[in-house]
Structures are given as C-alpha cells and as structure tokens.
Amino acid sequence: MRLIIQSNYEKASCWAARYIADKINNHKTDKPFVLGLPTGSSPLGIYREFVKMHKEGNLSFKNVRTFNMDEYIGLAASHPQSYRYFMMENLFNHIDIEHKHVHLLDGMTEDPEKECRLYEEKIKAEGGIDLFLGGMGSDGHIAFNEPGSSLVSRTRVKTLTAESVASNARFFDNDLEKVPKTALTVGVGTIMDANEVVIIVSGRNKAHALKAVVEEGINQMRTLSYMQMHPKAMIVCDDEATEELKVGTVKYFKDSERKNIELYSDSF
C-alpha cells in the first residue's frame, strides 16, 4: 500500500484528481475506462477538480463508465440526500459522461438482493473496475462495509452502525431519526477486484483509523485495512490525517514517494 501525503485537503484532492485524470487520458485500449466512485464529503474536492479539468478541455468522460459504491435503502433518486442526487449535482451534470454509462444502486428497488446481484453482473459485463476511488470512515471502514464485515464480501444489503448513522446525521438536519438505517453497498471483495484502488483521507478525525489501517495488521473491524493485500492500492491524505502515524512511517513515505508527489503537484 502506498501513501501520498499532501499538506492539506485541497492539495490532496487535486493530486488524486490529476492522478486519476492521467489514467483516464492515457487509457489506450478499446475497452472503456471503468471508474468506481464514492459519495460523502471526502471526494468533493476531487469532483470539483474533475469538473474544472473538464471545463478547461483537459479531461473527457466520454469513454468512461462509472459504478458508485453505495446507496441508502428507501431514498428516492430525487431525494436531496440520495447518493444518486449527490452524484448528479456534484459531478455527472457537469461533465460529458453519457448518463446511460452511469451505474448507481437503486435504493427503491423491491428486490434488494436481486439489485445487488445484477450490479455485480454489470461490473463483470464492463470488464471489471479499472480504478476504484474511495474514502475512509472514521472507524476505518470503506463504502458501507462496517466494522465486522467480511473481507471477501460482495455487493449486498448492509445495516449501518450507530457511528455511521451519527456521522451521516449532518446531512439530515442532524436528526438521527431521518438517517436511513440500511443501505446497498459494494463489498470489500468487489473493491479488491479493481485493478487499482485510490483512497482519499483527510482530517484529524481520521488519524486514529489511518494509523490502524497503515501500521497495524489486517482486521475486519477496519475493513479498509484489507487494501494492504491489494497489489496496487494507494492512500492520498493530508498532514492532519497522519498525526498518529509514527514519525518514521511519515518520513519513509514522503521520501519514497517524493517524485510521485511532485509529479502532480507542480501547479498547486
């Protein structure tokens, strides 16, 4: 697992966005570039940079297919807090991707298990995920693979932990009763199948979990830790998120990734 450290969230977001844009722009095969995407506050800076690059003529999504990580059960697509609504407002409505190439789980489906099974089949039909972008929960989880989730899990229905409900309450007028308690989510195994995984992490509130994910062993109570087993996984973070890492760990990654850090940081 690689660790790219930037001084703040904005620089980490720009670095990650430019790295992914480079992958899309240099994708030379006939197969479309398949991109896995998250929601929440973590990727917003990346999405803003995607939109900026697209408007400047430096990034096109015409040959991109997307699959989102998760969706609340019981929220219609038109609900302001549905992840479909989030993605349309923050990314898809501002770029040149064809909406038929956008794949999101249906939180209003009458058959959630079938919806999950078909989602896995759609990913397979597209040839798999080339790059899965993700965030990390404050307890070290990825997507809605809450602590205790199977590390080989596939897309499925998941009951949210009290911590996740509390964390997401800020999007629902800080009213816990308004936050859905179940969701559809890709599994850890689904993410691990991607050719590459890039995780964006920022803030002191993520520091304890990042330490566990990077410096401790694989643990199903921190599902992101399984990315240690991925052949091409990378965490892009800010200085605040590294505050509980060992000094030697931070120094090692800053030294070993110096050229890569500078590669996409030239105009920050």
Coordinates of C-alpha atoms in Angstrom, one line a residue:
M1 CA 0.0 0.0 0.0
R2 CA 1.3 3.4 -1.0
L3 CA 0.8 6.6 1.0
I4 CA 0.8 10.0 -0.8
I5 CA 1.0 12.8 1.8
Q6 CA 0.0 16.4 0.9
S7 CA -0.1 19.4 3.3
N8 CA -3.9 19.9 3.2
Y9 CA -7.2 18.6 1.9
E10 CA -7.2 20.8 -1.2
K11 CA -3.8 19.7 -2.4
A12 CA -4.6 16.0 -1.6
S13 CA -7.8 16.3 -3.7
C14 CA -6.0 18.0 -6.6
W15 CA -3.3 15.4 -6.6
A16 CA -5.7 12.5 -6.6
A17 CA -7.9 14.1 -9.3
R18 CA -4.9 14.7 -11.6
Y19 CA -3.6 11.2 -11.0
I20 CA -6.9 9.7 -12.0
A21 CA -7.4 12.1 -14.9
D22 CA -4.0 10.9 -16.2
K23 CA -5.2 7.3 -16.0
I24 CA -8.3 8.2 -18.0
N25 CA -6.5 10.3 -20.6
N26 CA -3.8 7.6 -21.2
H27 CA -6.2 4.7 -21.3
K28 CA -5.3 3.3 -24.8
T29 CA -7.4 0.1 -25.1
D30 CA -10.7 -0.3 -26.9
K31 CA -12.4 -1.1 -23.6
P32 CA -13.9 1.9 -21.8
F33 CA -12.2 3.1 -18.6
V34 CA -14.4 1.8 -15.7
L35 CA -14.3 4.0 -12.7
G36 CA -15.6 3.2 -9.2
L37 CA -16.8 6.3 -7.3
P38 CA -17.8 7.2 -3.7
T39 CA -20.0 9.8 -2.2
G40 CA -19.8 11.8 1.1
S41 CA -17.6 14.8 1.9
S42 CA -14.2 13.1 1.2
P43 CA -14.4 13.1 -2.7
L44 CA -15.9 16.6 -3.1
G45 CA -12.6 18.2 -3.8
I46 CA -11.7 15.6 -6.4
Y47 CA -15.1 16.1 -8.1
R48 CA -14.6 19.8 -8.2
E49 CA -11.2 19.3 -9.8
F50 CA -12.7 16.8 -12.3
V51 CA -15.3 19.4 -13.3
K52 CA -12.6 22.2 -13.6
M53 CA -10.4 20.0 -15.8
H54 CA -13.3 19.1 -18.0
K55 CA -14.3 22.7 -18.5
E56 CA -10.7 23.6 -19.3
G57 CA -10.7 20.9 -22.0
N58 CA -8.2 18.7 -20.2
L59 CA -10.5 15.8 -19.3
S60 CA -13.3 13.9 -21.1
F61 CA -15.6 11.2 -19.7
K62 CA -17.0 10.1 -23.0
N63 CA -15.1 6.8 -22.8
V64 CA -15.7 6.3 -19.1
R65 CA -18.2 4.0 -17.3
T66 CA -18.9 4.6 -13.6
F67 CA -20.1 2.4 -10.7
N68 CA -20.9 4.0 -7.4
M69 CA -20.1 2.3 -4.1
D70 CA -23.4 2.5 -2.3
E71 CA -26.9 3.9 -1.8
Y72 CA -29.4 4.3 1.0
I73 CA -32.4 2.0 1.1
G74 CA -35.6 3.9 1.0
L75 CA -34.5 7.2 -0.6
A76 CA -35.9 8.0 -4.0
A77 CA -33.4 9.2 -6.7
S78 CA -35.0 12.7 -6.3
H79 CA -34.3 12.9 -2.6
P80 CA -31.6 15.6 -1.9
Q81 CA -29.7 13.1 0.3
S82 CA -29.8 10.1 -2.0
Y83 CA -26.4 9.3 -3.5
R84 CA -27.8 9.4 -7.0
Y85 CA -28.8 13.0 -6.4
F86 CA -25.4 13.7 -4.9
M87 CA -23.6 12.4 -7.9
M88 CA -25.7 14.2 -10.4
E89 CA -25.4 17.5 -8.6
N90 CA -21.6 17.3 -7.8
L91 CA -20.3 15.6 -10.9
F92 CA -22.4 14.0 -13.6
N93 CA -24.4 17.1 -14.5
H94 CA -21.2 19.0 -15.1
I95 CA -19.2 16.6 -17.3
D96 CA -19.6 14.9 -20.7
I97 CA -20.4 11.4 -19.5
E98 CA -23.5 9.8 -21.1
H99 CA -26.0 9.0 -18.3
K100 CA -26.6 5.5 -19.7
H101 CA -23.0 4.8 -18.7
V102 CA -23.6 5.9 -15.1
H103 CA -24.4 3.0 -12.8
L104 CA -25.8 3.5 -9.3
L105 CA -27.6 1.1 -7.0
D106 CA -31.4 1.6 -6.7
G107 CA -32.4 2.3 -3.1
M108 CA -36.0 2.0 -4.0
T109 CA -35.8 -1.5 -5.6
E110 CA -38.5 -4.0 -4.5
D111 CA -35.9 -6.8 -4.5
P112 CA -32.6 -5.6 -2.9
E113 CA -30.8 -8.9 -3.2
K114 CA -31.5 -9.1 -6.9
E115 CA -30.4 -5.5 -7.4
C116 CA -27.1 -6.4 -5.7
R117 CA -26.6 -9.5 -7.8
L118 CA -27.3 -7.6 -11.0
Y119 CA -24.9 -4.9 -10.0
E120 CA -22.1 -7.4 -9.7
E121 CA -23.0 -8.8 -13.1
K122 CA -23.0 -5.3 -14.7
I123 CA -19.5 -4.7 -13.4
K124 CA -18.3 -8.0 -14.8
A125 CA -20.0 -7.2 -18.1
E126 CA -18.0 -4.0 -18.4
G127 CA -14.8 -6.0 -17.9
G128 CA -14.3 -5.1 -14.2
I129 CA -13.3 -1.8 -12.5
D130 CA -10.1 -0.2 -13.7
L131 CA -9.8 2.1 -10.7
F132 CA -11.9 2.4 -7.6
L133 CA -11.8 5.7 -5.8
G134 CA -13.0 5.6 -2.2
G135 CA -13.0 7.4 1.1
M136 CA -12.4 6.1 4.7
G137 CA -14.9 6.2 7.6
S138 CA -13.6 7.5 10.9
D139 CA -13.6 3.9 12.2
G140 CA -11.6 2.6 9.2
H141 CA -14.4 1.3 7.0
I142 CA -14.8 1.6 3.3
A143 CA -18.1 2.1 1.5
F144 CA -20.7 0.8 3.9
N145 CA -18.6 -2.2 4.8
E146 CA -19.0 -1.5 8.5
P147 CA -16.7 -3.0 11.2
G148 CA -17.0 -6.8 11.2
S149 CA -17.9 -7.0 7.5
S150 CA -16.5 -10.0 5.6
L151 CA -13.3 -9.1 3.8
V152 CA -14.4 -11.1 0.8
S153 CA -17.9 -9.6 0.8
R154 CA -19.8 -8.7 -2.4
T155 CA -22.5 -6.1 -3.2
R156 CA -25.2 -6.6 -0.6
V157 CA -27.7 -5.1 1.9
K158 CA -26.0 -3.7 5.0
T159 CA -27.3 -2.4 8.3
L160 CA -25.5 0.7 9.3
T161 CA -23.7 1.1 12.6
A162 CA -24.7 3.7 15.1
E163 CA -21.4 5.5 14.3
S164 CA -22.2 5.7 10.6
V165 CA -25.7 6.9 11.3
A166 CA -24.4 9.6 13.7
S167 CA -21.7 10.6 11.1
N168 CA -24.3 11.0 8.4
A169 CA -26.8 12.8 10.5
R170 CA -25.2 16.1 9.4
F171 CA -26.7 15.6 6.0
F172 CA -30.2 15.0 7.6
D173 CA -30.6 18.2 9.7
N174 CA -28.6 16.4 12.5
D175 CA -31.7 14.3 13.1
L176 CA -30.8 10.7 13.7
E177 CA -34.3 9.6 13.0
K178 CA -34.1 10.9 9.4
V179 CA -31.0 8.9 8.6
P180 CA -31.7 5.6 6.8
K181 CA -30.5 2.6 8.8
T182 CA -29.8 0.3 5.9
A183 CA -28.0 0.6 2.6
L184 CA -26.9 -1.2 -0.5
T185 CA -23.1 -1.4 -0.8
V186 CA -20.4 -2.9 -2.9
G187 CA -18.4 -5.4 -0.8
V188 CA -14.7 -5.4 0.2
G189 CA -14.2 -8.2 -2.3
T190 CA -15.8 -6.1 -5.0
I191 CA -13.4 -3.3 -4.4
M192 CA -10.4 -5.6 -4.1
D193 CA -11.2 -6.9 -7.6
A194 CA -10.5 -3.5 -9.1
N195 CA -7.2 -3.2 -11.0
E196 CA -6.3 -0.2 -8.8
V197 CA -7.7 1.5 -5.6
V198 CA -7.2 5.1 -4.6
I199 CA -8.4 6.3 -1.2
I200 CA -8.7 9.9 -0.1
V201 CA -8.4 10.6 3.6
S202 CA -8.2 13.9 5.4
G203 CA -8.5 15.5 8.9
R204 CA -7.5 14.7 12.4
N205 CA -10.7 12.8 13.0
K206 CA -9.4 10.1 10.6
A207 CA -5.9 10.0 12.1
H208 CA -6.5 7.1 14.5
A209 CA -8.1 4.9 11.9
L210 CA -5.4 5.7 9.3
K211 CA -2.8 4.6 11.8
A212 CA -4.5 1.3 12.2
V213 CA -5.0 0.8 8.5
V214 CA -1.4 1.6 7.6
E215 CA 0.7 0.5 10.5
E216 CA -1.3 -2.4 12.0
G217 CA -2.4 -5.7 10.6
I218 CA -5.4 -6.7 8.5
N219 CA -8.6 -6.6 10.7
Q220 CA -12.2 -7.0 9.7
M221 CA -13.1 -4.3 12.3
R222 CA -11.3 -1.8 10.0
T223 CA -12.3 -3.1 6.6
L224 CA -10.0 -0.7 4.7
S225 CA -7.0 -2.5 6.2
Y226 CA -7.6 -5.3 3.7
M227 CA -6.3 -3.0 1.0
Q228 CA -2.8 -3.9 2.4
M229 CA -3.4 -7.1 0.3
H230 CA -4.2 -5.2 -2.9
P231 CA -1.3 -5.2 -5.5
K232 CA -2.0 -1.6 -6.4
A233 CA -3.6 0.4 -3.6
M234 CA -2.8 3.9 -2.6
I235 CA -4.0 6.3 0.1
V236 CA -3.8 10.1 -0.7
C237 CA -4.0 12.1 2.6
D238 CA -3.3 15.4 4.2
D239 CA -0.8 16.1 7.0
E240 CA -3.6 16.2 9.7
A241 CA -4.6 12.6 8.9
T242 CA -1.1 11.4 9.5
E243 CA -0.8 12.9 13.1
E244 CA -0.9 9.5 14.8
L245 CA 1.4 7.7 12.4
K246 CA 5.0 7.1 13.5
V247 CA 7.4 9.8 12.5
G248 CA 9.4 7.1 10.7
T249 CA 6.4 6.0 8.7
V250 CA 5.6 9.5 7.6
K251 CA 9.3 10.2 6.7
Y252 CA 9.5 6.9 4.8
F253 CA 6.5 7.6 2.6
K254 CA 7.4 11.3 2.0
D255 CA 10.9 10.2 0.9
S256 CA 10.0 7.2 -1.2
E257 CA 7.1 8.9 -2.9
R258 CA 8.8 12.3 -3.4
K259 CA 9.0 12.1 -7.2
N260 CA 5.4 10.9 -7.5
I261 CA 4.2 13.6 -5.1
E262 CA 5.9 16.3 -7.2
L263 CA 4.6 14.8 -10.5
Y264 CA 1.0 16.1 -10.0
S265 CA 1.8 19.0 -7.6
D266 CA 3.6 21.3 -10.0
S267 CA 0.9 23.9 -10.2
F268 CA -0.6 23.7 -6.7

